[in-house]
PDB file of C-alpha atoms in Angstrom:
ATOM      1  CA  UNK A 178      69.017  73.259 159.813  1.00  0.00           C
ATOM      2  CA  UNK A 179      69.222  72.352 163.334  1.00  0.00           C
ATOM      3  CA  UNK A 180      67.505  68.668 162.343  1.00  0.00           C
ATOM      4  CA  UNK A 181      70.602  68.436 159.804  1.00  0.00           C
ATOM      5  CA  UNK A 182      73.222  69.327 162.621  1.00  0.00           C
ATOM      6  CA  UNK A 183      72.013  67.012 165.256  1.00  0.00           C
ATOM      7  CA  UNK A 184      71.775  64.287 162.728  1.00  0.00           C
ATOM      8  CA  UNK A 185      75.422  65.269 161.380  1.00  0.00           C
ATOM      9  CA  UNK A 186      76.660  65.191 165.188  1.00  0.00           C
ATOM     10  CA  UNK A 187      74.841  62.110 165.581  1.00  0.00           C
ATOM     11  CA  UNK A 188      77.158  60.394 162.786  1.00  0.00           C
ATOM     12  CA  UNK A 189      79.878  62.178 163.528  1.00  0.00           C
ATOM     13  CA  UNK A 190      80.738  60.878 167.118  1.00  0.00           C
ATOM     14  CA  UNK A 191      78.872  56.660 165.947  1.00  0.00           C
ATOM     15  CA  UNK A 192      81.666  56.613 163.128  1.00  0.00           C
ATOM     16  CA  UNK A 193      84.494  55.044 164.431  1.00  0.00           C
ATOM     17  CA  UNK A 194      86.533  54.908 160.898  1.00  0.00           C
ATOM     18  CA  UNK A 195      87.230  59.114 161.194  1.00  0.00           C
ATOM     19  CA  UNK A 196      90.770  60.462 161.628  1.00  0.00           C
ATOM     20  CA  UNK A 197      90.697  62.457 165.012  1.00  0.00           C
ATOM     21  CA  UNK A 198      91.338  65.941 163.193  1.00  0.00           C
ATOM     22  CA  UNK A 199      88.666  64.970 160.366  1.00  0.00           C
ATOM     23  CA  UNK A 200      86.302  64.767 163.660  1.00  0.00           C
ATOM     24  CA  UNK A 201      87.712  68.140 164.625  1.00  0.00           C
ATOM     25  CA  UNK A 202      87.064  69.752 161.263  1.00  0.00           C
ATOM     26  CA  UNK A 203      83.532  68.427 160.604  1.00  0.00           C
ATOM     27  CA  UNK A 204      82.619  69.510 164.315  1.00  0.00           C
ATOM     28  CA  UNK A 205      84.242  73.422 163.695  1.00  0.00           C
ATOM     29  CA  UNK A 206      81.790  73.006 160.736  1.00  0.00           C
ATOM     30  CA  UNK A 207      78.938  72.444 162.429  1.00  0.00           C
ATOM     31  CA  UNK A 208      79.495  74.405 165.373  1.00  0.00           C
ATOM     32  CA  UNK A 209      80.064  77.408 162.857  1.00  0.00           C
ATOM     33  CA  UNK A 210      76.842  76.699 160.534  1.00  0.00           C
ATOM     34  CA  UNK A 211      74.672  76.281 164.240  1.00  0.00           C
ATOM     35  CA  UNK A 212      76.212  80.058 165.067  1.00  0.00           C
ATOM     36  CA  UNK A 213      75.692  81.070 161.832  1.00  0.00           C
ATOM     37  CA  UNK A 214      71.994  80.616 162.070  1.00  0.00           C
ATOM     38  CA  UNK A 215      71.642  81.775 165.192  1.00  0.00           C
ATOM     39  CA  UNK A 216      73.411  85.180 164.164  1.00  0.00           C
ATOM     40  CA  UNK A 217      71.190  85.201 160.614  1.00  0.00           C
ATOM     41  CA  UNK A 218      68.086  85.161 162.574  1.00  0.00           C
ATOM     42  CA  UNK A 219      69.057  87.925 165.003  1.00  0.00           C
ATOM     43  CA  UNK A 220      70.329  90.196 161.978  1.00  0.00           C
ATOM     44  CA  UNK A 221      67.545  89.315 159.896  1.00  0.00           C
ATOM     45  CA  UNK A 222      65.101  90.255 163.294  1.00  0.00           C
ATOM     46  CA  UNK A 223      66.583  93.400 163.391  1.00  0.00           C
ATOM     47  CA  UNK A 224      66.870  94.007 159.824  1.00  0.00           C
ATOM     48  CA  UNK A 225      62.973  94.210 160.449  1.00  0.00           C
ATOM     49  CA  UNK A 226      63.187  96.698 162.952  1.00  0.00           C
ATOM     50  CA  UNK A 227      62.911 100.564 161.920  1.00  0.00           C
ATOM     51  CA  UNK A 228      65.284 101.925 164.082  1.00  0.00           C
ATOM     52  CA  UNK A 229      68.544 101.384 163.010  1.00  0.00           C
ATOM     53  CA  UNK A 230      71.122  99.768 166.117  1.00  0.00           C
ATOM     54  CA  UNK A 231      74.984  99.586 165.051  1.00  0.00           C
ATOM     55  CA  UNK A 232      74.507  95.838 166.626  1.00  0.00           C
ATOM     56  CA  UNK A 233      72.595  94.726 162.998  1.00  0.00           C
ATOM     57  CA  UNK A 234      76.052  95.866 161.431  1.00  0.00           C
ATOM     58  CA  UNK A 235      77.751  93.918 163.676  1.00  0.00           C
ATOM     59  CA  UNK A 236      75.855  90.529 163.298  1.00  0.00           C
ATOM     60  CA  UNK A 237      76.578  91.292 159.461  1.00  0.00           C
ATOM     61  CA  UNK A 238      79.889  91.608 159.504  1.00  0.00           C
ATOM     62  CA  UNK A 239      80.467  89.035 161.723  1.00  0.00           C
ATOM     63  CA  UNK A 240      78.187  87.092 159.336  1.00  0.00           C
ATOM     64  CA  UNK A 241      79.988  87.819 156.363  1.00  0.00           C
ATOM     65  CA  UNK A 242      82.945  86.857 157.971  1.00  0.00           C
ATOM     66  CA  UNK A 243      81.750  83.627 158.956  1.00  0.00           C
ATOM     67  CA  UNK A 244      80.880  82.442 155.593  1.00  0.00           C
ATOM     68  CA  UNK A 245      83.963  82.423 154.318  1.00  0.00           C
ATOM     69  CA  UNK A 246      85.354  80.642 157.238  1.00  0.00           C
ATOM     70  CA  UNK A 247      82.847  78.029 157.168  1.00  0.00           C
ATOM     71  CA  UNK A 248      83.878  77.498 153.576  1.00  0.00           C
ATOM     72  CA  UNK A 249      87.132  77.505 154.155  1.00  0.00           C
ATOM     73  CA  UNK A 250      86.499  74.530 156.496  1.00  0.00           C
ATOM     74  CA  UNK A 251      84.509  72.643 154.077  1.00  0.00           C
ATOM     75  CA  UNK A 252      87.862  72.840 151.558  1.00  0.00           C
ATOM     76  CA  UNK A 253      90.145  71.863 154.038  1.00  0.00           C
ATOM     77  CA  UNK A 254      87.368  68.657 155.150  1.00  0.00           C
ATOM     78  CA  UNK A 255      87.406  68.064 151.380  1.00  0.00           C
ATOM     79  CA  UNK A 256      91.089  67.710 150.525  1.00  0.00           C
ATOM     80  CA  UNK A 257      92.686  67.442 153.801  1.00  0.00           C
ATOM     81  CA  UNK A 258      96.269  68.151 153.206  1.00  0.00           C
ATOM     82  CA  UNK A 259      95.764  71.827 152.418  1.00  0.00           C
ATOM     83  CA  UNK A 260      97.406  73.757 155.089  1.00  0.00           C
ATOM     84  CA  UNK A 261      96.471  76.627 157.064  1.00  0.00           C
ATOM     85  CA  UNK A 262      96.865  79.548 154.829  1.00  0.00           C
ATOM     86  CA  UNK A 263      93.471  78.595 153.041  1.00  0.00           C
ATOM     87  CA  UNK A 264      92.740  80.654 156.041  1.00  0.00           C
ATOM     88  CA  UNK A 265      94.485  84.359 155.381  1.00  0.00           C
ATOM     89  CA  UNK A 266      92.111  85.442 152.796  1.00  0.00           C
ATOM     90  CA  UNK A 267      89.172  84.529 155.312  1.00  0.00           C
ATOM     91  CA  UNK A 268      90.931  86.548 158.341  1.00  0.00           C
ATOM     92  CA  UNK A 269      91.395  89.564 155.557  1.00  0.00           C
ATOM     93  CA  UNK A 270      88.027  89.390 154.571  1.00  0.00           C
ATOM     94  CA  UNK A 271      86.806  89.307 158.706  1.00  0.00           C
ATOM     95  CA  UNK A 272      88.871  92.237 158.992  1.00  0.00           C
ATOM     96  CA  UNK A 273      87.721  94.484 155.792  1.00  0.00           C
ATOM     97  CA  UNK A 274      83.939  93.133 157.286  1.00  0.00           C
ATOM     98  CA  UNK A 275      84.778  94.618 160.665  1.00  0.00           C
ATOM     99  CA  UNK A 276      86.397  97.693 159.535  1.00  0.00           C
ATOM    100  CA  UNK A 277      83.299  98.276 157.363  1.00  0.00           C
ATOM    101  CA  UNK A 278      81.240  98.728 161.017  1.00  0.00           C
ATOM    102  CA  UNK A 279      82.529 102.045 161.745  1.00  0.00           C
ATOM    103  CA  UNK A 280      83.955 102.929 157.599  1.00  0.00           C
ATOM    104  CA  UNK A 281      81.022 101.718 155.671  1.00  0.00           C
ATOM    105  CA  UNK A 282      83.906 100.423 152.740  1.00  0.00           C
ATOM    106  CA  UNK A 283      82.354  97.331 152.069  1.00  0.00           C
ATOM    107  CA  UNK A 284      78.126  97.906 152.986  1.00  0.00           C
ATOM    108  CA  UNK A 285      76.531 100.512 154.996  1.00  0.00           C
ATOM    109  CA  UNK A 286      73.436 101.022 156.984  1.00  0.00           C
ATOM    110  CA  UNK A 287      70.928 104.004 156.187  1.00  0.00           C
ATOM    111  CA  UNK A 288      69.199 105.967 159.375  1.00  0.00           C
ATOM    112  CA  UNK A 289      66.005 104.355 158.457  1.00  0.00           C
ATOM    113  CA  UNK A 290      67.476 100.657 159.294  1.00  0.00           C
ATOM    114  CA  UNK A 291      68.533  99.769 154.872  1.00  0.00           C
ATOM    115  CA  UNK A 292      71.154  98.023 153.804  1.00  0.00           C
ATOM    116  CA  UNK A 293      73.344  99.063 151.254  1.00  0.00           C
ATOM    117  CA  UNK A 294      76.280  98.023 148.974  1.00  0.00           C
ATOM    118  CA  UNK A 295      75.840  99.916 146.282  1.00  0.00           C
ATOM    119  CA  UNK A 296      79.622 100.858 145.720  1.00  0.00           C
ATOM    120  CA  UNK A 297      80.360  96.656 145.395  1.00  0.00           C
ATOM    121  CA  UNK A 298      78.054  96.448 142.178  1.00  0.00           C
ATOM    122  CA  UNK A 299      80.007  94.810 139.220  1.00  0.00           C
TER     123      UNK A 299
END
């Protein structure tokens, strides 16, 4: 991942034939897939603790959350004259993540460290 992002940041800033806020988006892209990773591995890392720490909820909200935003960015890279609401179900779904932390409404964390999100199965 991180070979993929230096080479992407590599081509990014050589190409001289990008619109300035096409530069913009693909960085906020990569900037968000580099935290992204970082974040995964620290969630995952404690994920294989087996003491449970309300800062693994946390990283998984905020990594939930950051999924759809990176996504978001992709569709707006892709067709470029979408405007900014693309973004409002992202912020909603940051905020039901978030509010999950101290609710459990959309997963939960058992004593013992598990995840769970039973209630979401379709």
């Amino acid at each position: 991942m991180l070979v993929l992002l230096l080479g992407m940041g590599i081509v990014l800033y050589s190409d001289i034939y990008l619109e300035r806020k096409m530069v913009r988006r693909i960085s906020a892209a990569n900037i968000m897939m580099f935290i992204y990773s970082v974040t995964c591995y620290a969630e995952t890392y404690l994920g294989n603790q087996t003491e449970y720490t309300v800062l693994r909820q946390i990283l998984s909200a905020f990594n939930y959350s950051l999924i759809v935003f990176i996504l978001v960015i992709i569709v707006m890279i892709l067709f470029p004259n979408q405007k900014l609401y693309l973004f409002f179900p992202a912020v909603m779904n940051a905020v039901l993540c978030f509010i999950s932390v101290p609710t459990g409404i959309v997963f939960t964390f058992s004593e013992d460290n598990h995840f769970s999100a039973e209630h979401l199965d379709i």
